[in-house]
Amino acid sequence: MDFLADIQAITGKNNAVADEPMAKHTTFRVGGAAKYAAFVSTASEIESLIKLCNDNNVQYYIIGNGSNVLISDKGYDGLIIIIGRNMSEISVEGETIRAGAGALLSAIGSKALNAGLAGFEFACGIPGTLGGACFMNAGAYGGEMKDIVEAVSYIDENGIIKSFKRDELNFSYRRSVFTDKEYIVTDVLFKLENKSQSEIREKMDELMGKRKSKQPLEYPSAGSTFKRPEGYFAAALIEECGLKGASVGGAEVSEKHSGFIINKNNATCEDVKNLIAYVKKEVYKQKGVELHCEVKFIGT
């Protein structure tokens, strides 16, 4: 418990716990307990926690809303650093919005709407935080983070706070400069455009209507499970292979949208992992196309 006390000395006693069930912190709602979990408030706290872990040979992993991760049923033998509610401040100045990496995309969308700023509507229904969205250049319905991001502040591999401008971010499909680097996003600056609130709300409602009609939002998932293969659509391939509704334990390929693997009935991490493997195997066997998972496996 001395290590927990060391974490709490950095984050404050109420922001660090031991044996934290990670099913509470992932959108799949699966995963065992992390030995330690910390909710950080500043970039300097992240730096200090990483140094603490390195000095004590303790592994660590950083998550936001846990919307793109799958954590082992056995849990995580180390520290999960959660960039969430304590790093979620959102401010508006003119046509720009600056937000902390822990801000939910839905909250940023609401702030943009209230300020009469358009361009963020595509992201409002994505169930993640800003840090993860920039990390993977999240996108939907024809929009991507690369379209609106002006600058990103981050912590580099040496624990130094730096920033990238738009042309340094190397955004591409589900990738960015952060994908292959040990950098941690801390806050992001957007440039949007003025529009009437009625126009923005209409667009948001239109896209949310599409999501509700086409996606299994009523079940826990990580959103689209697979990246789009070049020249194909993952969901179409999966459906053509007769895999819609396929299941392993409590995990299922959604009947509503075959690109989603859902936690249908108290699925375990192993259920989800094995179903992903089965889908990949069948699609390759029947179509000769290799699917690549968007979900990150932790401790599995």
mmCIF file of C-alpha atoms in Angstrom:
data_model
loop_
_atom_site.group_PDB
_atom_site.id
_atom_site.type_symbol
_atom_site.label_atom_id
_atom_site.label_comp_id
_atom_site.label_asym_id
_atom_site.label_seq_id
_atom_site.Cartn_x
_atom_site.Cartn_y
_atom_site.Cartn_z
ATOM 1 C CA MET A 1 0.000 0.000 0.000
ATOM 2 C CA ASP A 2 3.033 2.317 0.182
ATOM 3 C CA PHE A 3 2.920 2.698 -3.593
ATOM 4 C CA LEU A 4 -0.737 3.743 -3.405
ATOM 5 C CA ALA A 5 0.239 6.390 -0.863
ATOM 6 C CA ASP A 6 2.908 7.626 -3.270
ATOM 7 C CA ILE A 7 0.310 7.907 -6.043
ATOM 8 C CA GLN A 8 -2.088 9.734 -3.736
ATOM 9 C CA ALA A 9 0.659 12.170 -2.769
ATOM 10 C CA ILE A 10 0.693 13.208 -6.437
ATOM 11 C CA THR A 11 -3.019 13.138 -7.291
ATOM 12 C CA GLY A 12 -4.670 13.724 -3.931
ATOM 13 C CA LYS A 13 -6.110 10.993 -1.730
ATOM 14 C CA ASN A 14 -9.536 10.941 -3.404
ATOM 15 C CA ASN A 15 -8.102 10.541 -6.902
ATOM 16 C CA ALA A 16 -6.226 7.252 -6.551
ATOM 17 C CA VAL A 17 -7.470 3.804 -5.557
ATOM 18 C CA ALA A 18 -6.333 0.198 -5.418
ATOM 19 C CA ASP A 19 -8.082 -2.810 -6.988
ATOM 20 C CA GLU A 20 -10.317 -0.711 -9.231
ATOM 21 C CA PRO A 21 -12.721 -2.741 -11.457
ATOM 22 C CA MET A 22 -11.923 -1.626 -15.000
ATOM 23 C CA ALA A 23 -15.339 -2.682 -16.280
ATOM 24 C CA LYS A 24 -16.467 0.632 -14.747
ATOM 25 C CA HIS A 25 -14.071 2.548 -16.993
ATOM 26 C CA THR A 26 -14.488 0.939 -20.426
ATOM 27 C CA THR A 27 -17.392 1.253 -22.837
ATOM 28 C CA PHE A 28 -17.318 -2.532 -23.364
ATOM 29 C CA ARG A 29 -18.077 -2.848 -19.629
ATOM 30 C CA VAL A 30 -15.688 -5.772 -19.273
ATOM 31 C CA GLY A 31 -12.320 -6.217 -17.584
ATOM 32 C CA GLY A 32 -10.875 -7.180 -14.229
ATOM 33 C CA ALA A 33 -9.403 -4.905 -11.580
ATOM 34 C CA ALA A 34 -6.385 -2.686 -12.015
ATOM 35 C CA LYS A 35 -3.924 -2.969 -9.159
ATOM 36 C CA TYR A 36 -3.938 0.839 -9.035
ATOM 37 C CA ALA A 37 -5.946 3.528 -10.805
ATOM 38 C CA ALA A 38 -5.396 7.293 -10.730
ATOM 39 C CA PHE A 39 -7.531 10.167 -11.998
ATOM 40 C CA VAL A 40 -5.171 12.927 -13.067
ATOM 41 C CA SER A 41 -5.857 16.669 -13.102
ATOM 42 C CA THR A 42 -2.784 18.150 -14.797
ATOM 43 C CA ALA A 43 0.009 17.321 -17.215
ATOM 44 C CA SER A 44 2.517 17.603 -14.368
ATOM 45 C CA GLU A 45 0.648 14.898 -12.429
ATOM 46 C CA ILE A 46 0.942 12.582 -15.442
ATOM 47 C CA GLU A 47 4.676 13.302 -15.636
ATOM 48 C CA SER A 48 5.118 12.588 -11.923
ATOM 49 C CA LEU A 49 3.143 9.335 -12.077
ATOM 50 C CA ILE A 50 5.141 8.047 -15.038
ATOM 51 C CA LYS A 51 8.389 8.845 -13.243
ATOM 52 C CA LEU A 52 7.078 7.100 -10.118
ATOM 53 C CA CYS A 53 6.191 3.996 -12.132
ATOM 54 C CA ASN A 54 9.521 3.951 -13.950
ATOM 55 C CA ASP A 55 11.459 4.386 -10.713
ATOM 56 C CA ASN A 56 9.572 1.494 -9.114
ATOM 57 C CA ASN A 57 9.441 -0.791 -12.163
ATOM 58 C CA VAL A 58 5.638 -0.651 -12.234
ATOM 59 C CA GLN A 59 3.890 -0.852 -15.612
ATOM 60 C CA TYR A 60 1.327 1.791 -16.507
ATOM 61 C CA TYR A 61 -1.269 2.435 -19.189
ATOM 62 C CA ILE A 62 -3.187 5.608 -20.018
ATOM 63 C CA ILE A 63 -6.869 5.673 -20.934
ATOM 64 C CA GLY A 64 -9.585 8.281 -21.407
ATOM 65 C CA ASN A 65 -13.192 7.110 -21.520
ATOM 66 C CA GLY A 66 -12.042 3.555 -22.216
ATOM 67 C CA SER A 67 -13.965 3.583 -25.486
ATOM 68 C CA ASN A 68 -11.396 1.740 -27.560
ATOM 69 C CA VAL A 69 -9.796 -0.668 -25.105
ATOM 70 C CA LEU A 70 -10.349 -4.220 -23.958
ATOM 71 C CA ILE A 71 -8.880 -5.049 -20.557
ATOM 72 C CA SER A 72 -8.145 -8.607 -19.478
ATOM 73 C CA ASP A 73 -10.533 -10.446 -17.158
ATOM 74 C CA LYS A 74 -7.479 -10.938 -14.945
ATOM 75 C CA GLY A 75 -7.130 -7.182 -14.635
ATOM 76 C CA TYR A 76 -3.999 -5.095 -14.966
ATOM 77 C CA ASP A 77 -0.966 -5.571 -12.742
ATOM 78 C CA GLY A 78 0.091 -1.948 -12.629
ATOM 79 C CA LEU A 79 -1.262 1.600 -12.723
ATOM 80 C CA ILE A 80 -4.063 2.735 -15.018
ATOM 81 C CA ILE A 81 -3.807 6.507 -15.462
ATOM 82 C CA ILE A 82 -7.237 7.910 -16.317
ATOM 83 C CA ILE A 83 -7.380 11.216 -18.179
ATOM 84 C CA GLY A 84 -11.014 12.014 -17.643
ATOM 85 C CA ARG A 85 -13.236 14.265 -15.596
ATOM 86 C CA ASN A 86 -10.363 16.091 -13.910
ATOM 87 C CA MET A 87 -8.849 17.178 -17.238
ATOM 88 C CA SER A 88 -12.002 18.124 -19.100
ATOM 89 C CA GLU A 89 -12.146 21.917 -19.051
ATOM 90 C CA ILE A 90 -13.570 23.477 -22.230
ATOM 91 C CA SER A 91 -13.163 27.150 -23.136
ATOM 92 C CA VAL A 92 -14.372 29.195 -26.110
ATOM 93 C CA GLU A 93 -12.713 32.247 -27.595
ATOM 94 C CA GLY A 94 -14.054 33.591 -30.874
ATOM 95 C CA GLU A 95 -14.084 30.746 -33.396
ATOM 96 C CA THR A 96 -11.698 28.565 -31.373
ATOM 97 C CA ILE A 97 -12.304 26.006 -28.661
ATOM 98 C CA ARG A 98 -9.608 24.711 -26.322
ATOM 99 C CA ALA A 99 -10.353 21.557 -24.359
ATOM 100 C CA GLY A 100 -8.552 19.178 -22.042
ATOM 101 C CA ALA A 101 -7.772 15.671 -23.244
ATOM 102 C CA GLY A 102 -10.304 14.210 -20.811
ATOM 103 C CA ALA A 103 -13.251 16.171 -22.199
ATOM 104 C CA LEU A 104 -15.989 13.998 -23.679
ATOM 105 C CA LEU A 105 -16.638 14.659 -27.349
ATOM 106 C CA SER A 106 -20.338 15.028 -26.568
ATOM 107 C CA ALA A 107 -19.558 17.789 -24.032
ATOM 108 C CA ILE A 108 -17.409 19.663 -26.560
ATOM 109 C CA GLY A 109 -20.225 19.373 -29.085
ATOM 110 C CA SER A 110 -22.675 20.932 -26.635
ATOM 111 C CA LYS A 111 -20.260 23.770 -25.914
ATOM 112 C CA ALA A 112 -19.800 24.400 -29.645
ATOM 113 C CA LEU A 113 -23.560 24.410 -30.177
ATOM 114 C CA ASN A 114 -24.108 26.940 -27.395
ATOM 115 C CA ALA A 115 -21.393 29.165 -28.889
ATOM 116 C CA GLY A 116 -22.846 28.928 -32.408
ATOM 117 C CA LEU A 117 -19.744 27.149 -33.744
ATOM 118 C CA ALA A 118 -20.047 24.523 -36.469
ATOM 119 C CA GLY A 119 -17.709 21.761 -37.617
ATOM 120 C CA PHE A 120 -17.740 19.473 -34.593
ATOM 121 C CA GLU A 121 -21.108 17.859 -35.257
ATOM 122 C CA PHE A 122 -19.613 14.643 -36.710
ATOM 123 C CA ALA A 123 -17.873 13.870 -33.407
ATOM 124 C CA CYS A 124 -20.724 14.485 -30.980
ATOM 125 C CA GLY A 125 -21.936 10.886 -30.928
ATOM 126 C CA ILE A 126 -18.510 9.240 -30.698
ATOM 127 C CA PRO A 127 -18.296 7.787 -27.149
ATOM 128 C CA GLY A 128 -14.785 8.861 -26.293
ATOM 129 C CA THR A 129 -12.586 11.605 -24.939
ATOM 130 C CA LEU A 130 -10.678 14.200 -26.883
ATOM 131 C CA GLY A 131 -7.230 12.723 -26.242
ATOM 132 C CA GLY A 132 -8.141 9.387 -27.761
ATOM 133 C CA ALA A 133 -9.945 11.053 -30.647
ATOM 134 C CA CYS A 134 -6.833 13.014 -31.617
ATOM 135 C CA PHE A 135 -4.584 9.999 -31.073
ATOM 136 C CA MET A 136 -6.486 7.971 -33.687
ATOM 137 C CA ASN A 137 -7.887 10.797 -35.829
ATOM 138 C CA ALA A 138 -11.421 9.730 -34.983
ATOM 139 C CA GLY A 139 -14.042 10.356 -37.606
ATOM 140 C CA ALA A 140 -17.617 9.702 -38.668
ATOM 141 C CA TYR A 141 -20.072 10.746 -41.358
ATOM 142 C CA GLY A 142 -17.493 12.420 -43.555
ATOM 143 C CA GLY A 143 -15.706 14.371 -40.808
ATOM 144 C CA GLU A 144 -12.404 13.690 -39.044
ATOM 145 C CA MET A 145 -10.410 15.366 -36.302
ATOM 146 C CA LYS A 146 -7.849 16.441 -38.903
ATOM 147 C CA ASP A 147 -10.453 18.789 -40.387
ATOM 148 C CA ILE A 148 -10.731 20.989 -37.295
ATOM 149 C CA VAL A 149 -7.629 20.591 -35.093
ATOM 150 C CA GLU A 150 -5.259 23.574 -35.056
ATOM 151 C CA ALA A 151 -2.770 22.523 -32.363
ATOM 152 C CA VAL A 152 -2.220 19.791 -29.773
ATOM 153 C CA SER A 153 -0.266 20.002 -26.513
ATOM 154 C CA TYR A 154 1.382 16.793 -25.366
ATOM 155 C CA ILE A 155 3.971 15.228 -23.087
ATOM 156 C CA ASP A 156 6.888 13.690 -24.969
ATOM 157 C CA GLU A 157 8.827 10.535 -24.085
ATOM 158 C CA ASN A 158 11.143 12.570 -21.830
ATOM 159 C CA GLY A 159 8.291 14.055 -19.818
ATOM 160 C CA ILE A 160 8.536 17.483 -21.450
ATOM 161 C CA ILE A 161 5.383 19.394 -22.359
ATOM 162 C CA LYS A 162 5.394 20.427 -26.029
ATOM 163 C CA SER A 163 2.907 21.202 -28.789
ATOM 164 C CA PHE A 164 2.312 20.331 -32.428
ATOM 165 C CA LYS A 165 0.743 22.618 -34.992
ATOM 166 C CA ARG A 166 -1.737 21.297 -37.552
ATOM 167 C CA ASP A 167 0.819 20.462 -40.265
ATOM 168 C CA GLU A 168 2.975 18.492 -37.803
ATOM 169 C CA LEU A 169 0.232 16.091 -36.689
ATOM 170 C CA ASN A 170 0.517 13.697 -39.673
ATOM 171 C CA PHE A 171 -3.171 12.827 -39.606
ATOM 172 C CA SER A 172 -4.338 9.992 -41.854
ATOM 173 C CA TYR A 173 -7.023 7.314 -41.626
ATOM 174 C CA ARG A 174 -7.172 6.348 -37.919
ATOM 175 C CA ARG A 175 -3.598 7.488 -37.431
ATOM 176 C CA SER A 176 -1.622 10.522 -36.274
ATOM 177 C CA VAL A 177 1.869 11.440 -35.156
ATOM 178 C CA PHE A 178 0.876 10.016 -31.751
ATOM 179 C CA THR A 179 0.141 6.521 -33.043
ATOM 180 C CA ASP A 180 3.782 5.461 -33.224
ATOM 181 C CA LYS A 181 5.161 7.647 -30.445
ATOM 182 C CA GLU A 182 5.048 7.496 -26.668
ATOM 183 C CA TYR A 183 3.390 10.902 -26.517
ATOM 184 C CA ILE A 184 0.436 11.793 -24.308
ATOM 185 C CA VAL A 185 -2.150 14.326 -25.482
ATOM 186 C CA THR A 186 -3.020 16.906 -22.791
ATOM 187 C CA ASP A 187 -5.157 19.506 -24.567
ATOM 188 C CA VAL A 188 -6.326 20.477 -28.037
ATOM 189 C CA LEU A 189 -7.162 23.693 -29.896
ATOM 190 C CA PHE A 190 -9.886 23.649 -32.582
ATOM 191 C CA LYS A 191 -10.849 26.147 -35.230
ATOM 192 C CA LEU A 192 -14.554 26.064 -36.069
ATOM 193 C CA GLU A 193 -16.879 28.383 -37.972
ATOM 194 C CA ASN A 194 -19.817 30.572 -37.007
ATOM 195 C CA LYS A 195 -23.278 29.291 -37.860
ATOM 196 C CA SER A 196 -26.728 29.621 -36.384
ATOM 197 C CA GLN A 197 -27.556 27.343 -33.484
ATOM 198 C CA SER A 198 -30.577 26.049 -35.399
ATOM 199 C CA GLU A 199 -28.380 24.877 -38.300
ATOM 200 C CA ILE A 200 -25.894 23.215 -35.960
ATOM 201 C CA ARG A 201 -28.618 21.523 -33.916
ATOM 202 C CA GLU A 202 -30.294 20.263 -37.102
ATOM 203 C CA LYS A 203 -27.029 18.662 -38.244
ATOM 204 C CA MET A 204 -26.395 17.129 -34.820
ATOM 205 C CA ASP A 205 -29.922 15.721 -34.682
ATOM 206 C CA GLU A 206 -29.573 14.330 -38.210
ATOM 207 C CA LEU A 207 -26.342 12.503 -37.412
ATOM 208 C CA MET A 208 -27.610 11.242 -34.057
ATOM 209 C CA GLY A 209 -30.726 9.938 -35.799
ATOM 210 C CA LYS A 210 -28.527 8.000 -38.228
ATOM 211 C CA ARG A 211 -26.495 6.566 -35.346
ATOM 212 C CA LYS A 212 -29.554 5.444 -33.419
ATOM 213 C CA SER A 213 -31.128 3.830 -36.475
ATOM 214 C CA LYS A 214 -28.012 2.019 -37.666
ATOM 215 C CA GLN A 215 -25.873 1.345 -34.586
ATOM 216 C CA PRO A 216 -26.525 -0.841 -31.503
ATOM 217 C CA LEU A 217 -26.163 2.033 -29.023
ATOM 218 C CA GLU A 218 -28.266 0.175 -26.463
ATOM 219 C CA TYR A 219 -25.443 -2.324 -25.828
ATOM 220 C CA PRO A 220 -21.912 -1.789 -24.478
ATOM 221 C CA SER A 221 -19.290 -1.828 -27.240
ATOM 222 C CA ALA A 222 -16.196 -0.046 -28.492
ATOM 223 C CA GLY A 223 -17.986 1.312 -31.558
ATOM 224 C CA SER A 224 -16.678 0.019 -34.881
ATOM 225 C CA THR A 225 -14.534 -2.966 -33.985
ATOM 226 C CA PHE A 226 -12.457 -3.127 -37.165
ATOM 227 C CA LYS A 227 -10.663 -0.577 -39.316
ATOM 228 C CA ARG A 228 -11.896 -0.136 -42.871
ATOM 229 C CA PRO A 229 -9.838 -2.404 -45.160
ATOM 230 C CA GLU A 230 -8.582 -0.632 -48.262
ATOM 231 C CA GLY A 231 -11.173 -1.006 -51.001
ATOM 232 C CA TYR A 232 -13.766 -2.627 -48.718
ATOM 233 C CA PHE A 233 -16.110 -2.010 -45.796
ATOM 234 C CA ALA A 234 -15.581 -4.241 -42.771
ATOM 235 C CA ALA A 235 -19.281 -4.470 -41.896
ATOM 236 C CA ALA A 236 -20.209 -5.547 -45.433
ATOM 237 C CA LEU A 237 -17.521 -8.233 -45.483
ATOM 238 C CA ILE A 238 -18.635 -9.582 -42.110
ATOM 239 C CA GLU A 239 -22.273 -9.688 -43.182
ATOM 240 C CA GLU A 240 -21.442 -11.339 -46.526
ATOM 241 C CA CYS A 241 -19.614 -14.051 -44.584
ATOM 242 C CA GLY A 242 -22.818 -14.838 -42.680
ATOM 243 C CA LEU A 243 -21.417 -13.659 -39.378
ATOM 244 C CA LYS A 244 -24.154 -11.242 -38.335
ATOM 245 C CA GLY A 245 -25.449 -12.484 -34.994
ATOM 246 C CA ALA A 246 -22.471 -14.807 -34.443
ATOM 247 C CA SER A 247 -21.611 -15.074 -30.767
ATOM 248 C CA VAL A 248 -19.104 -16.369 -28.256
ATOM 249 C CA GLY A 249 -20.407 -16.432 -24.708
ATOM 250 C CA GLY A 250 -22.024 -13.072 -24.020
ATOM 251 C CA ALA A 251 -20.338 -11.297 -26.956
ATOM 252 C CA GLU A 252 -22.139 -10.965 -30.283
ATOM 253 C CA VAL A 253 -21.663 -9.542 -33.762
ATOM 254 C CA SER A 254 -24.493 -7.020 -33.728
ATOM 255 C CA GLU A 255 -27.624 -7.933 -35.703
ATOM 256 C CA LYS A 256 -28.143 -4.200 -36.232
ATOM 257 C CA HIS A 257 -24.644 -3.346 -37.515
ATOM 258 C CA SER A 258 -22.199 -6.156 -38.213
ATOM 259 C CA GLY A 259 -19.220 -3.823 -37.785
ATOM 260 C CA PHE A 260 -19.957 -3.740 -34.054
ATOM 261 C CA ILE A 261 -19.130 -6.481 -31.588
ATOM 262 C CA ILE A 262 -21.316 -5.909 -28.550
ATOM 263 C CA ASN A 263 -21.515 -7.029 -24.956
ATOM 264 C CA LYS A 264 -24.932 -8.640 -25.378
ATOM 265 C CA ASN A 265 -25.166 -10.566 -22.130
ATOM 266 C CA ASN A 266 -22.486 -10.155 -19.452
ATOM 267 C CA ALA A 267 -19.636 -10.895 -21.832
ATOM 268 C CA THR A 268 -16.118 -11.424 -20.578
ATOM 269 C CA CYS A 269 -12.966 -10.061 -22.144
ATOM 270 C CA GLU A 270 -12.203 -13.570 -23.393
ATOM 271 C CA ASP A 271 -15.618 -13.776 -25.066
ATOM 272 C CA VAL A 272 -14.999 -10.537 -26.962
ATOM 273 C CA LYS A 273 -11.412 -11.413 -27.811
ATOM 274 C CA ASN A 274 -12.343 -14.871 -29.108
ATOM 275 C CA LEU A 275 -15.227 -13.517 -31.185
ATOM 276 C CA ILE A 276 -12.928 -10.910 -32.759
ATOM 277 C CA ALA A 277 -10.455 -13.677 -33.623
ATOM 278 C CA TYR A 278 -13.224 -15.831 -35.103
ATOM 279 C CA VAL A 279 -14.548 -12.997 -37.282
ATOM 280 C CA LYS A 280 -11.058 -12.173 -38.552
ATOM 281 C CA LYS A 281 -10.389 -15.825 -39.358
ATOM 282 C CA GLU A 282 -13.667 -16.315 -41.234
ATOM 283 C CA VAL A 283 -13.402 -13.104 -43.256
ATOM 284 C CA TYR A 284 -9.874 -13.988 -44.328
ATOM 285 C CA LYS A 285 -10.894 -17.561 -45.120
ATOM 286 C CA GLN A 286 -13.937 -16.575 -47.199
ATOM 287 C CA LYS A 287 -12.843 -13.244 -48.672
ATOM 288 C CA GLY A 288 -9.054 -13.215 -48.488
ATOM 289 C CA VAL A 289 -9.185 -9.876 -46.674
ATOM 290 C CA GLU A 290 -7.353 -9.324 -43.394
ATOM 291 C CA LEU A 291 -9.287 -7.270 -40.868
ATOM 292 C CA HIS A 292 -7.376 -5.103 -38.409
ATOM 293 C CA CYS A 293 -8.869 -4.370 -35.033
ATOM 294 C CA GLU A 294 -9.399 -0.803 -33.809
ATOM 295 C CA VAL A 295 -9.627 -2.016 -30.217
ATOM 296 C CA LYS A 296 -6.481 -1.977 -28.068
ATOM 297 C CA PHE A 297 -5.906 -5.109 -25.949
ATOM 298 C CA ILE A 298 -4.526 -4.462 -22.459
ATOM 299 C CA GLY A 299 -3.152 -7.270 -20.331
ATOM 300 C CA THR A 300 -4.688 -9.881 -22.622
#
